[in-house]
Amino acid sequence: MSAAAQYARLVEAASAPYRAAGSFAWHFARGKLGRDPAFRHFLEARLIPEGARLLDLGCGQGLLRALLDAAGEPRLASYRGFELMARDVERARRALGGDCGVSQGDIRTAPFGSADVVVLLDVLHYLPLADQDAVLARVRAALAPGGTLLLRIGDAGGGLPFLLSNWADWCVACARGHGATRFHCRSVAQWRGALEALGFAVRAEPMSRGTPFANVLLVARAPRHD
Ligand SMILES: C[S@@+](CC[C@H](N)C(=O)[O-])C[C@H]1O[C@@H](n2cnc3c(N)ncnc32)[C@H](O)[C@@H]1O
């Protein structure tokens, strides 16, 4: 079986539990896991190591948790997700179980504890710039030495594809009950600067394959020693 067919099968398995959370949750899971290249890339590039303590900030309905469960690998030491919207937390719990690790919380104040990998997938632009910086500083403090932040952003320097991704995000935010949301975006260079100021070593990878957007994955490694 081709890699694409294998991944399609995995998406079906990861989405199936969301039937219990309603038609929107199921269709959303299939569409997002199937078409957003970030999820497949996390698995194929092995960005989440075996035994990691994973912290998923702004985790929505817990799609990353569902995908990792369905894949069976890597086996995590723990998964914790924080999500602002009660409706998404409810969808995650109905699909994945009350003990799935998804809690309602605002990432500006939620207790991060310690983690080996932190994921911020299309989330930080919901926050004003000063709050983004404060969250990043708390992420850096929560990460173990050598730990990884996986930060996916829309590149504000990305021209028309960026405007398209912002528009699509805005539509999804409205559909999920956020109302008219104002986004706070930065260019890749600006994100890189903010992360490097915190001591991260940063690698930027385009993460829009198969979409018309200007999304970029920043893989930010904390130093092995402080
Ligand atoms: C575009 S969605 C991405 C969801 C998830 N990361 C994914 O890729 O499936 C952005 C999410 O961030 C959440 N969010 C925004 N501001 C937040 C905050 N201050 N605390 C927690 N979650 C927040 C939104 O409610 C929304 O579910």
Short mmCIF file of C-alpha atoms and ligand atoms in Angstrom, two decimals:
data_model
loop_
_atom_site.label_atom_id
_atom_site.label_comp_id
_atom_site.label_asym_id
_atom_site.label_seq_id
_atom_site.Cartn_x
_atom_site.Cartn_y
_atom_site.Cartn_z
CA MET A 1 0.00 0.00 0.00
CA SER A 2 1.32 3.48 -0.85
CA ALA A 3 2.26 5.92 1.93
CA ALA A 4 -0.65 8.16 0.88
CA ALA A 5 -3.13 5.26 1.11
CA GLN A 6 -1.72 4.29 4.50
CA TYR A 7 -2.12 7.82 5.77
CA ALA A 8 -5.69 8.02 4.41
CA ARG A 9 -6.50 4.85 6.35
CA LEU A 10 -4.97 6.38 9.48
CA VAL A 11 -7.08 9.52 9.05
CA GLU A 12 -10.23 7.39 8.88
CA ALA A 13 -9.23 5.57 12.06
CA ALA A 14 -8.33 8.80 13.90
CA SER A 15 -11.56 10.52 12.82
CA ALA A 16 -13.94 7.64 13.56
CA PRO A 17 -14.23 8.36 17.32
CA TYR A 18 -15.54 11.85 16.50
CA ARG A 19 -18.77 10.33 15.15
CA ALA A 20 -19.75 10.15 18.83
CA ALA A 21 -19.27 13.93 19.08
CA GLY A 22 -21.56 14.78 16.15
CA SER A 23 -21.42 15.29 12.43
CA PHE A 24 -19.49 18.59 12.52
CA ALA A 25 -16.77 17.13 14.74
CA TRP A 26 -16.38 14.07 12.51
CA HIS A 27 -16.28 15.96 9.19
CA PHE A 28 -13.94 18.54 10.68
CA ALA A 29 -11.58 15.82 11.93
CA ARG A 30 -11.47 14.06 8.55
CA GLY A 31 -10.93 17.30 6.65
CA LYS A 32 -8.29 18.74 8.95
CA LEU A 33 -6.28 15.58 9.51
CA GLY A 34 -6.52 14.64 5.84
CA ARG A 35 -5.66 17.99 4.26
CA ASP A 36 -3.46 19.86 6.73
CA PRO A 37 0.11 18.73 5.98
CA ALA A 38 1.34 19.50 9.52
CA PHE A 39 -0.26 16.43 11.12
CA ARG A 40 1.24 13.98 8.62
CA HIS A 41 4.59 15.75 8.82
CA PHE A 42 4.70 15.42 12.64
CA LEU A 43 4.49 11.65 12.20
CA GLU A 44 6.68 11.18 9.14
CA ALA A 45 9.47 13.45 10.40
CA ARG A 46 9.24 11.88 13.87
CA LEU A 47 9.08 15.29 15.50
CA ILE A 48 7.50 13.81 18.62
CA PRO A 49 9.88 11.26 20.17
CA GLU A 50 8.96 8.04 21.92
CA GLY A 51 8.18 8.59 25.61
CA ALA A 52 7.63 12.35 25.25
CA ARG A 53 5.52 14.41 27.60
CA LEU A 54 3.42 16.32 25.09
CA LEU A 55 1.73 19.64 25.78
CA ASP A 56 -0.75 20.73 23.08
CA LEU A 57 -1.71 24.38 23.55
CA GLY A 58 -4.93 25.55 21.90
CA CYS A 59 -5.61 21.91 21.04
CA GLY A 60 -9.13 22.41 19.66
CA GLN A 61 -11.02 19.11 19.64
CA GLY A 62 -7.84 17.12 20.32
CA LEU A 63 -7.03 16.04 16.77
CA LEU A 64 -3.33 15.54 17.42
CA ARG A 65 -4.13 13.26 20.34
CA ALA A 66 -6.57 11.29 18.16
CA LEU A 67 -4.00 10.90 15.37
CA LEU A 68 -1.24 9.75 17.71
CA ASP A 69 -3.63 7.27 19.36
CA ALA A 70 -4.65 5.84 15.99
CA ALA A 71 -1.03 5.64 14.80
CA GLY A 72 0.02 3.79 17.96
CA GLU A 73 3.48 5.36 17.61
CA PRO A 74 5.16 7.15 19.19
CA ARG A 75 3.97 6.04 22.60
CA LEU A 76 3.75 9.16 24.75
CA ALA A 77 4.59 9.38 28.44
CA SER A 78 1.71 11.84 28.73
CA TYR A 79 -0.55 14.09 26.70
CA ARG A 80 -2.05 17.32 28.03
CA GLY A 81 -4.06 19.71 25.90
CA PHE A 82 -5.52 23.09 26.83
CA GLU A 83 -8.36 24.65 24.85
CA LEU A 84 -10.30 27.84 25.50
CA MET A 85 -13.62 26.82 23.94
CA ALA A 86 -15.85 24.60 26.06
CA ARG A 87 -17.53 23.21 22.94
CA ASP A 88 -14.23 21.89 21.57
CA VAL A 89 -13.26 20.37 24.93
CA GLU A 90 -16.63 18.63 25.01
CA ARG A 91 -16.11 17.27 21.48
CA ALA A 92 -12.67 15.97 22.43
CA ARG A 93 -14.00 14.23 25.53
CA ARG A 94 -17.00 12.71 23.80
CA ALA A 95 -14.76 11.34 21.06
CA LEU A 96 -11.66 10.36 23.01
CA GLY A 97 -12.96 9.83 26.54
CA GLY A 98 -13.08 11.98 29.67
CA ASP A 99 -9.51 11.03 30.52
CA CYS A 100 -8.06 12.05 27.13
CA GLY A 101 -6.02 14.83 28.69
CA VAL A 102 -7.88 17.76 27.10
CA SER A 103 -8.85 20.46 29.64
CA GLN A 104 -10.54 23.79 29.29
CA GLY A 105 -8.05 26.57 29.95
CA ASP A 106 -6.58 29.80 28.67
CA ILE A 107 -2.98 29.27 27.61
CA ARG A 108 -2.13 32.69 29.05
CA THR A 109 -2.74 31.32 32.55
CA ALA A 110 -3.04 27.51 32.37
CA PRO A 111 -0.37 25.63 34.34
CA PHE A 112 2.10 24.21 31.82
CA GLY A 113 4.07 21.96 34.18
CA SER A 114 6.98 20.25 32.40
CA ALA A 115 7.09 18.97 28.83
CA ASP A 116 9.44 17.49 26.24
CA VAL A 117 7.44 18.71 23.26
CA VAL A 118 5.05 21.65 23.09
CA VAL A 119 2.74 22.10 20.10
CA LEU A 120 1.19 25.44 19.15
CA LEU A 121 -0.58 24.71 15.89
CA ASP A 122 -2.26 27.82 14.43
CA VAL A 123 -2.99 29.31 17.84
CA LEU A 124 -0.74 32.19 18.86
CA HIS A 125 -2.17 34.69 16.37
CA TYR A 126 -5.36 34.70 18.45
CA LEU A 127 -3.40 36.56 21.17
CA PRO A 128 -2.04 40.13 21.22
CA LEU A 129 1.73 40.30 20.65
CA ALA A 130 2.64 40.90 24.31
CA ASP A 131 0.59 37.84 25.32
CA GLN A 132 2.25 35.77 22.58
CA ASP A 133 5.65 36.68 24.00
CA ALA A 134 4.54 35.83 27.54
CA VAL A 135 3.22 32.41 26.42
CA LEU A 136 6.46 31.69 24.54
CA ALA A 137 8.50 32.56 27.64
CA ARG A 138 6.37 30.18 29.73
CA VAL A 139 6.76 27.47 27.08
CA ARG A 140 10.53 27.91 27.21
CA ALA A 141 10.44 27.58 31.01
CA ALA A 142 8.27 24.45 30.80
CA LEU A 143 10.45 22.66 28.25
CA ALA A 144 13.03 20.17 29.41
CA PRO A 145 16.62 20.79 28.25
CA GLY A 146 16.80 19.88 24.55
CA GLY A 147 12.99 19.92 24.32
CA THR A 148 11.11 21.04 21.22
CA LEU A 149 8.49 23.64 20.47
CA LEU A 150 6.53 22.96 17.27
CA LEU A 151 5.04 26.33 16.34
CA ARG A 152 3.00 26.60 13.15
CA ILE A 153 2.23 30.13 12.02
CA GLY A 154 0.92 32.01 9.02
CA ASP A 155 3.81 34.04 7.59
CA ALA A 156 2.70 37.70 7.59
CA GLY A 157 5.38 38.31 4.95
CA GLY A 158 3.75 35.72 2.70
CA GLY A 159 1.71 38.04 0.42
CA LEU A 160 -1.57 36.83 -1.07
CA PRO A 161 -1.26 33.25 0.26
CA PHE A 162 -0.96 34.73 3.76
CA LEU A 163 -4.10 36.84 3.26
CA LEU A 164 -5.90 33.70 2.07
CA SER A 165 -4.81 31.69 5.12
CA ASN A 166 -5.87 34.52 7.41
CA TRP A 167 -9.26 34.66 5.77
CA ALA A 168 -9.70 30.87 6.04
CA ASP A 169 -8.68 30.99 9.72
CA TRP A 170 -11.12 33.79 10.35
CA CYS A 171 -13.97 31.80 8.78
CA VAL A 172 -13.10 28.72 10.86
CA ALA A 173 -12.86 30.82 14.05
CA CYS A 174 -16.34 32.25 13.39
CA ALA A 175 -17.75 28.77 12.65
CA ARG A 176 -16.31 27.53 15.95
CA GLY A 177 -17.99 30.29 17.94
CA HIS A 178 -15.16 32.81 18.43
CA GLY A 179 -17.15 35.63 16.81
CA ALA A 180 -15.29 38.29 14.83
CA THR A 181 -11.70 37.63 15.86
CA ARG A 182 -8.79 40.00 15.28
CA PHE A 183 -5.57 38.12 14.51
CA HIS A 184 -2.08 39.31 15.46
CA CYS A 185 0.45 38.01 12.95
CA ARG A 186 4.19 38.27 12.36
CA SER A 187 6.58 37.41 9.57
CA VAL A 188 8.79 34.33 9.84
CA ALA A 189 11.77 36.62 10.54
CA GLN A 190 9.89 38.25 13.43
CA TRP A 191 8.89 34.88 14.90
CA ARG A 192 12.44 33.64 14.55
CA GLY A 193 13.71 36.74 16.38
CA ALA A 194 11.25 36.27 19.26
CA LEU A 195 12.22 32.60 19.63
CA GLU A 196 15.96 33.17 19.36
CA ALA A 197 15.72 35.88 22.02
CA LEU A 198 14.48 33.13 24.35
CA GLY A 199 17.47 30.94 23.51
CA PHE A 200 15.77 28.60 21.02
CA ALA A 201 17.62 27.29 17.97
CA VAL A 202 15.09 27.63 15.15
CA ARG A 203 14.50 25.82 11.86
CA ALA A 204 11.72 27.02 9.55
CA GLU A 205 9.95 24.65 7.16
CA PRO A 206 7.17 25.55 4.70
CA MET A 207 4.03 23.77 5.92
CA SER A 208 1.34 24.51 3.33
CA ARG A 209 1.80 21.61 0.90
CA GLY A 210 -1.43 20.98 -1.01
CA THR A 211 -3.02 24.23 0.22
CA PRO A 212 -2.93 27.80 -1.13
CA PHE A 213 -1.68 29.16 2.22
CA ALA A 214 1.57 30.67 3.58
CA ASN A 215 1.98 28.50 6.64
CA VAL A 216 5.37 27.77 8.15
CA LEU A 217 6.41 25.30 10.84
CA LEU A 218 9.04 26.62 13.23
CA VAL A 219 10.89 23.79 14.93
CA ALA A 220 12.44 25.46 17.96
CA ARG A 221 14.88 23.51 20.13
CA ALA A 222 15.61 24.54 23.69
CA PRO A 223 19.29 24.40 24.62
CA ARG A 224 20.54 21.15 26.17
CA HIS A 225 22.09 23.13 29.00
CA ASP A 226 21.05 26.51 30.38
C1 LIG B 1 -7.09 27.23 14.40
S1 LIG B 1 -7.53 26.42 15.88
C2 LIG B 1 -6.30 25.14 15.97
C3 LIG B 1 -6.70 24.01 16.87
C4 LIG B 1 -5.69 22.87 16.97
N1 LIG B 1 -4.38 23.36 17.37
C5 LIG B 1 -5.63 22.12 15.66
O1 LIG B 1 -4.71 22.37 14.88
O2 LIG B 1 -6.53 21.32 15.40
C6 LIG B 1 -6.97 27.54 17.16
C7 LIG B 1 -7.42 27.10 18.53
O3 LIG B 1 -6.79 27.90 19.53
C8 LIG B 1 -7.74 28.10 20.55
N2 LIG B 1 -7.35 29.26 21.37
C9 LIG B 1 -7.32 30.56 21.00
N3 LIG B 1 -6.92 31.33 22.02
C10 LIG B 1 -6.71 30.50 23.08
C11 LIG B 1 -6.31 30.70 24.44
N4 LIG B 1 -6.05 31.92 24.89
N5 LIG B 1 -6.21 29.62 25.24
C12 LIG B 1 -6.50 28.38 24.77
N6 LIG B 1 -6.88 28.14 23.49
C13 LIG B 1 -6.99 29.17 22.66
C14 LIG B 1 -9.02 28.32 19.78
O4 LIG B 1 -10.16 28.19 20.59
C15 LIG B 1 -8.91 27.26 18.70
O5 LIG B 1 -9.47 26.04 19.10
#
